Amino acid sequence: MTKHELSVIVPLFNCERYIESCLTSIVKELAEGDELIVIDDGSTDRSAAHAQSAINGRENAIFVSKENGGVSSARNVGIDRSGAEYIMFVDADDLLIPGWRSKVDCALEQSDEADLVFIGNYGVGRNNCSIDGVIDAIIGLNADLMLQAGSSAWSKLFKLAAVNGPRARFNENIIHGEDALFNIEVLLNASRCSIQDASIYRYRMRETSATHTFSERFLASNLAYLDALRTLLSASPLFDERHIRACVDYSFVSSVFIYAKQLASLHDTRRIFEGTRLLYQNTEYAQLLSSIKVSGQSNLKERVSYFMTKRRLLALLACAYRLPLRYKSTEERWIEI
């Protein structure tokens, strides 16, 4: 089996509880010619010290310190420092499953060294997938192709040449959806992608993730995401205007549901109403709420969230979503991808 050189990029910020176990799961199986690149994004706890301890003495491990700029900024630094044939991303609170390195080489061999390889528990592998079909699956519009963690950066292998050719980078002004945009940009410039059935990644499910935590930046970030998505798809001959509109509309409906869940995470009812006013006072959101078409691909919660928000019932919706959170377990869970 051919060995392919690999750069594993780990962005790090205030993750002192998990970073050593994360890095240990990686360095145990790095092959000759591989490299581990850890980018500390201005951590204020002991994350940097724990990371350096975990990789101490390893010539194929690089530790980079930078001022805080967000996970996208850290990943971009990692890409710039990469020198291997393929790159992959691992979040600092997650793990790689024992045997991951041999599975990576197997996946690359079976994919005929595709530009982008999706790895997950799919039950079946697919080579030479339709680029537009995979992009639809990342967005959520392809019911025939369900990509586990398809919109995330991790559990994927990116050929560095396919990333640097169009100079694809993570959008540092977007806090939700930046991974999906990066994947789509690489795909639009790829000659071939592949889906491989293997489990290499353990994702730590935490209620403090960006999806579950309110951020006042979300609304502006989401508009930037929708605009960037439209720009990327419009530049490709694979998508006509009707298809692009469907992708943007679906993404907007999904984002309304995410925002309602973020509001529900707030313990202060007054802040829920303040977050509600932020959306309704935004003229761009008012226009989107009145103009988009709801796709049948949207699930029931997304459709309910959209229609209630359109009828100016977002605060009531957030309070309704808040009720089950009181009884929901806060224990961390693992998901194997």
Coordinates of C-alpha atoms in Angstrom, one line a residue:
M1 CA 0.0 0.0 0.0
T2 CA 1.4 3.4 -1.0
K3 CA 2.1 5.8 1.9
H4 CA 1.0 9.4 1.4
E5 CA 2.6 12.2 3.3
L6 CA 0.0 13.9 5.6
S7 CA -0.2 17.2 7.5
V8 CA -2.5 17.0 10.5
I9 CA -3.6 20.5 11.5
V10 CA -4.9 21.2 15.1
P11 CA -6.2 24.7 16.0
L12 CA -6.0 25.2 19.7
F13 CA -7.8 27.7 22.0
N14 CA -8.4 27.2 25.7
C15 CA -8.7 23.5 25.6
E16 CA -6.3 22.4 28.4
R17 CA -8.6 19.6 29.5
Y18 CA -8.5 17.7 26.2
I19 CA -5.5 18.8 24.1
E20 CA -3.0 16.2 25.4
S21 CA -5.2 13.2 24.7
C22 CA -6.0 14.7 21.3
L23 CA -2.4 15.1 20.3
T24 CA -1.4 11.7 21.8
S25 CA -4.0 10.0 19.6
I26 CA -2.4 11.6 16.6
V27 CA 1.3 11.3 17.2
K28 CA 1.1 7.6 18.1
E29 CA 0.5 6.8 14.4
L30 CA 2.1 9.5 12.4
A31 CA 4.1 7.9 9.5
E32 CA 7.5 8.9 8.3
G33 CA 7.1 12.1 6.2
D34 CA 4.0 13.1 8.1
E35 CA 3.7 16.3 10.2
L36 CA 1.6 17.5 13.1
I37 CA 0.9 21.3 13.1
V38 CA -0.6 22.7 16.3
I39 CA -1.6 26.4 16.1
D40 CA -2.2 28.0 19.5
D41 CA -4.7 30.8 18.8
G42 CA -3.8 33.0 21.8
S43 CA -5.0 30.6 24.6
T44 CA -5.3 32.2 28.0
D45 CA -5.2 28.9 30.0
R46 CA -2.5 26.2 30.1
S47 CA -3.4 24.7 26.7
A48 CA -0.1 25.7 25.1
A49 CA 2.0 24.1 27.9
H50 CA 0.0 20.9 27.7
A51 CA 0.3 20.8 23.9
Q52 CA 4.1 21.3 24.0
S53 CA 4.4 18.6 26.6
A54 CA 2.5 16.2 24.4
I55 CA 4.7 16.7 21.4
N56 CA 8.0 17.3 23.2
G57 CA 10.9 15.7 21.4
R58 CA 9.0 14.8 18.2
E59 CA 10.7 16.2 15.1
N60 CA 7.6 15.8 13.0
A61 CA 5.5 18.1 15.3
I62 CA 5.4 21.9 14.9
F63 CA 4.0 24.2 17.5
V64 CA 2.9 27.7 16.4
S65 CA 1.8 30.6 18.6
K66 CA -0.3 33.4 17.3
E67 CA -2.6 36.2 18.6
N68 CA -6.2 35.2 18.9
G69 CA -8.1 35.4 15.6
G70 CA -10.5 32.6 15.7
V71 CA -10.5 29.0 14.6
S72 CA -10.5 29.9 10.9
S73 CA -7.5 32.1 11.3
A74 CA -5.7 29.2 13.1
R75 CA -6.6 26.7 10.4
N76 CA -5.4 29.1 7.7
V77 CA -2.0 29.4 9.4
G78 CA -1.8 25.6 9.5
I79 CA -2.5 25.4 5.8
D80 CA 0.2 28.0 5.0
R81 CA 2.7 25.9 7.1
S82 CA 1.7 22.6 5.5
G83 CA 4.1 20.8 3.2
A84 CA 2.6 17.3 2.8
E85 CA 0.6 15.9 -0.1
Y86 CA -2.6 15.8 1.9
I87 CA -3.9 17.8 4.9
M88 CA -6.6 16.9 7.5
F89 CA -8.0 18.9 10.4
V90 CA -8.6 17.7 14.0
D91 CA -10.3 19.8 16.6
A92 CA -8.4 20.1 19.9
D93 CA -11.2 18.5 22.0
D94 CA -11.6 15.5 19.7
L95 CA -9.6 12.3 19.1
L96 CA -8.5 10.1 16.2
I97 CA -9.5 6.4 16.6
P98 CA -6.7 3.8 16.9
G99 CA -5.8 2.5 13.4
W100 CA -6.6 5.8 11.8
R101 CA -3.4 6.2 9.9
S102 CA -3.6 2.9 8.0
K103 CA -7.3 3.7 7.2
V104 CA -6.2 7.0 5.7
D105 CA -3.8 5.3 3.3
C106 CA -6.5 2.7 2.5
A107 CA -9.0 5.4 1.8
L108 CA -6.6 7.3 -0.5
E109 CA -5.7 4.2 -2.4
Q110 CA -9.4 3.2 -2.9
S111 CA -10.3 6.8 -3.9
D112 CA -7.5 6.8 -6.6
E113 CA -6.0 9.8 -4.8
A114 CA -9.0 12.1 -5.1
D115 CA -8.7 15.8 -4.4
L116 CA -11.1 15.5 -1.5
V117 CA -11.9 12.3 0.4
F118 CA -14.8 12.1 2.8
I119 CA -14.3 9.4 5.5
G120 CA -17.1 8.2 7.7
N121 CA -19.5 5.4 8.6
Y122 CA -21.3 5.3 5.3
G123 CA -21.6 1.5 4.8
V124 CA -20.6 2.0 1.2
G125 CA -17.8 3.8 -0.6
R126 CA -18.3 5.9 -3.7
N127 CA -15.6 7.1 -6.1
N128 CA -15.9 9.8 -8.7
C129 CA -18.9 11.3 -7.0
S130 CA -20.8 14.1 -8.8
I131 CA -19.3 17.4 -7.5
D132 CA -22.7 19.2 -7.6
G133 CA -24.4 16.3 -5.8
V134 CA -21.8 16.3 -3.0
I135 CA -22.2 20.1 -2.6
D136 CA -25.9 19.7 -2.4
A137 CA -25.3 17.1 0.3
I138 CA -23.1 19.4 2.3
I139 CA -25.8 22.1 2.2
G140 CA -28.5 19.6 3.0
L141 CA -30.4 19.4 -0.2
N142 CA -29.4 15.9 -1.5
A143 CA -31.7 13.4 0.2
D144 CA -30.0 10.6 -1.7
L145 CA -26.6 11.3 -0.2
M146 CA -26.4 11.8 3.5
L147 CA -22.8 12.9 4.4
Q148 CA -22.0 12.4 8.1
A149 CA -20.4 15.6 9.2
G150 CA -20.3 16.7 5.6
S151 CA -20.2 20.4 6.3
S152 CA -17.4 20.1 8.9
A153 CA -13.7 20.5 8.1
W154 CA -12.7 17.3 10.0
S155 CA -12.9 13.6 8.9
K156 CA -11.8 14.6 5.4
L157 CA -8.6 14.5 3.4
F158 CA -7.7 17.5 1.3
K159 CA -5.1 17.3 -1.4
L160 CA -2.9 20.4 -0.7
A161 CA -2.6 21.2 -4.4
A162 CA -6.4 21.3 -4.7
V163 CA -6.5 23.7 -1.7
N164 CA -3.7 26.0 -2.8
G165 CA -4.6 26.0 -6.5
P166 CA -7.6 28.3 -6.0
R167 CA -6.0 29.4 -2.7
A168 CA -9.0 28.2 -0.8
R169 CA -9.0 29.4 2.8
F170 CA -11.5 29.6 5.7
N171 CA -13.4 32.8 5.9
E172 CA -12.3 34.5 9.1
N173 CA -15.3 36.8 9.2
I174 CA -17.8 33.9 9.4
I175 CA -18.4 32.0 12.7
H176 CA -21.0 29.5 11.4
G177 CA -20.8 27.7 8.0
E178 CA -17.1 28.6 7.3
D179 CA -16.2 24.9 7.1
A180 CA -19.0 24.2 4.6
L181 CA -17.8 27.2 2.4
F182 CA -14.2 25.9 2.5
N183 CA -15.3 22.4 1.5
I184 CA -17.4 23.8 -1.3
E185 CA -14.6 26.0 -2.6
V186 CA -12.2 23.0 -2.7
L187 CA -14.9 20.9 -4.4
L188 CA -15.6 23.5 -7.1
N189 CA -11.9 23.4 -8.1
A190 CA -11.5 19.6 -7.7
S191 CA -11.2 17.2 -10.5
R192 CA -12.4 14.3 -8.4
C193 CA -13.9 13.5 -4.9
S194 CA -14.6 10.3 -3.1
I195 CA -16.5 9.0 -0.2
Q196 CA -14.9 6.2 1.8
D197 CA -16.5 3.9 4.4
A198 CA -14.2 4.0 7.5
S199 CA -14.3 5.3 11.0
I200 CA -11.3 7.4 12.1
Y201 CA -12.7 10.4 14.1
R202 CA -14.2 10.7 17.5
Y203 CA -16.2 13.9 17.9
R204 CA -16.9 15.2 21.4
M205 CA -20.5 16.5 21.5
R206 CA -20.6 19.5 23.9
E207 CA -23.4 22.0 24.6
T208 CA -20.8 24.8 24.5
S209 CA -20.3 24.4 20.8
A210 CA -21.0 27.4 18.5
T211 CA -24.3 25.9 17.3
H212 CA -25.6 25.8 20.9
T213 CA -24.2 29.1 22.3
F214 CA -25.6 32.5 21.6
S215 CA -23.4 35.0 19.8
E216 CA -24.3 38.6 18.8
R217 CA -22.0 38.1 15.8
F218 CA -24.3 35.3 14.4
L219 CA -26.7 37.5 12.4
A220 CA -24.1 39.5 10.5
S221 CA -22.0 36.3 10.1
N222 CA -24.9 34.4 8.7
L223 CA -25.6 37.1 6.1
A224 CA -22.0 37.0 5.1
Y225 CA -22.3 33.2 4.8
L226 CA -25.3 33.4 2.5
D227 CA -23.6 36.0 0.3
A228 CA -20.4 33.9 0.1
L229 CA -22.4 30.8 -0.7
R230 CA -24.2 32.5 -3.5
T231 CA -21.0 34.0 -4.9
L232 CA -19.2 30.6 -4.9
L233 CA -22.1 28.8 -6.6
S234 CA -22.7 31.6 -9.1
A235 CA -19.1 31.3 -10.3
S236 CA -19.6 27.7 -11.2
P237 CA -21.2 26.4 -14.4
L238 CA -22.6 23.5 -12.4
F239 CA -25.4 25.5 -10.9
D240 CA -28.2 27.6 -12.5
E241 CA -29.9 30.5 -10.8
R242 CA -32.9 28.4 -9.7
H243 CA -30.6 25.9 -8.1
I244 CA -28.5 28.6 -6.4
R245 CA -31.7 30.2 -5.0
A246 CA -32.8 26.8 -3.6
C247 CA -29.4 26.4 -1.9
V248 CA -29.5 29.9 -0.3
D249 CA -33.2 29.6 0.7
Y250 CA -32.6 26.2 2.4
S251 CA -29.5 27.6 4.2
F252 CA -31.5 30.6 5.5
V253 CA -34.3 28.4 6.8
S254 CA -31.7 26.3 8.6
S255 CA -30.0 29.4 10.1
V256 CA -33.3 30.7 11.6
F257 CA -33.6 27.4 13.5
I258 CA -30.0 27.6 14.7
Y259 CA -30.5 31.2 15.9
A260 CA -33.7 30.2 17.8
K261 CA -31.7 27.4 19.5
Q262 CA -28.9 29.9 20.4
L263 CA -31.5 32.2 21.9
A264 CA -32.9 29.3 23.9
S265 CA -29.5 28.7 25.5
L266 CA -29.7 32.1 27.2
H267 CA -30.8 32.0 30.8
D268 CA -32.0 35.6 30.9
T269 CA -35.4 36.1 29.3
R270 CA -34.5 39.8 28.7
R271 CA -31.6 38.8 26.6
I272 CA -33.8 36.5 24.6
F273 CA -36.0 39.5 23.7
E274 CA -33.0 41.6 22.9
G275 CA -31.7 38.9 20.6
T276 CA -35.1 38.7 19.0
R277 CA -35.1 42.5 18.3
L278 CA -31.7 42.3 16.7
L279 CA -33.2 40.0 14.0
Y280 CA -36.4 42.0 13.4
Q281 CA -34.6 45.3 13.3
N282 CA -32.3 44.0 10.5
T283 CA -33.8 45.0 7.1
E284 CA -31.9 42.3 5.3
Y285 CA -33.5 39.6 7.5
A286 CA -36.9 41.2 7.0
Q287 CA -36.4 40.9 3.2
L288 CA -35.3 37.3 3.4
L289 CA -38.2 36.3 5.7
S290 CA -40.6 37.7 3.2
S291 CA -39.0 36.4 0.0
I292 CA -37.6 32.9 0.4
K293 CA -39.2 29.7 -0.5
V294 CA -39.2 26.9 2.1
S295 CA -37.8 23.6 0.6
G296 CA -39.4 20.3 1.3
Q297 CA -35.9 19.2 2.3
S298 CA -36.1 21.3 5.5
N299 CA -37.1 19.2 8.5
L300 CA -40.2 20.0 10.6
K301 CA -38.4 21.9 13.3
E302 CA -36.7 24.1 10.7
R303 CA -40.0 24.8 8.9
V304 CA -41.8 25.6 12.2
S305 CA -38.9 27.9 13.2
Y306 CA -39.1 29.8 10.0
F307 CA -42.8 30.3 9.9
M308 CA -43.0 31.3 13.5
T309 CA -40.1 33.7 13.1
K310 CA -41.8 35.1 10.0
R311 CA -44.9 35.8 12.1
R312 CA -42.7 37.7 14.6
L313 CA -43.0 34.9 17.2
L314 CA -39.2 34.2 17.5
A315 CA -39.1 35.1 21.2
L316 CA -42.0 32.6 22.0
L317 CA -40.2 30.0 19.9
A318 CA -36.9 30.4 21.7
C319 CA -38.7 30.2 25.1
A320 CA -40.4 27.0 23.9
Y321 CA -37.0 25.5 22.9
R322 CA -35.7 26.6 26.2
L323 CA -38.0 24.3 28.2
P324 CA -36.4 20.9 27.2
L325 CA -33.0 22.3 27.9
R326 CA -33.8 22.3 31.6
Y327 CA -34.1 18.6 31.6
K328 CA -31.4 17.8 29.0
S329 CA -28.3 16.0 30.2
T330 CA -25.2 18.2 30.0
E331 CA -22.9 15.3 30.0
E332 CA -20.4 15.1 27.1
R333 CA -21.1 12.5 24.4
W334 CA -18.9 10.9 21.8
I335 CA -19.9 10.4 18.2
E336 CA -17.7 8.2 16.0
I337 CA -17.5 9.5 12.4

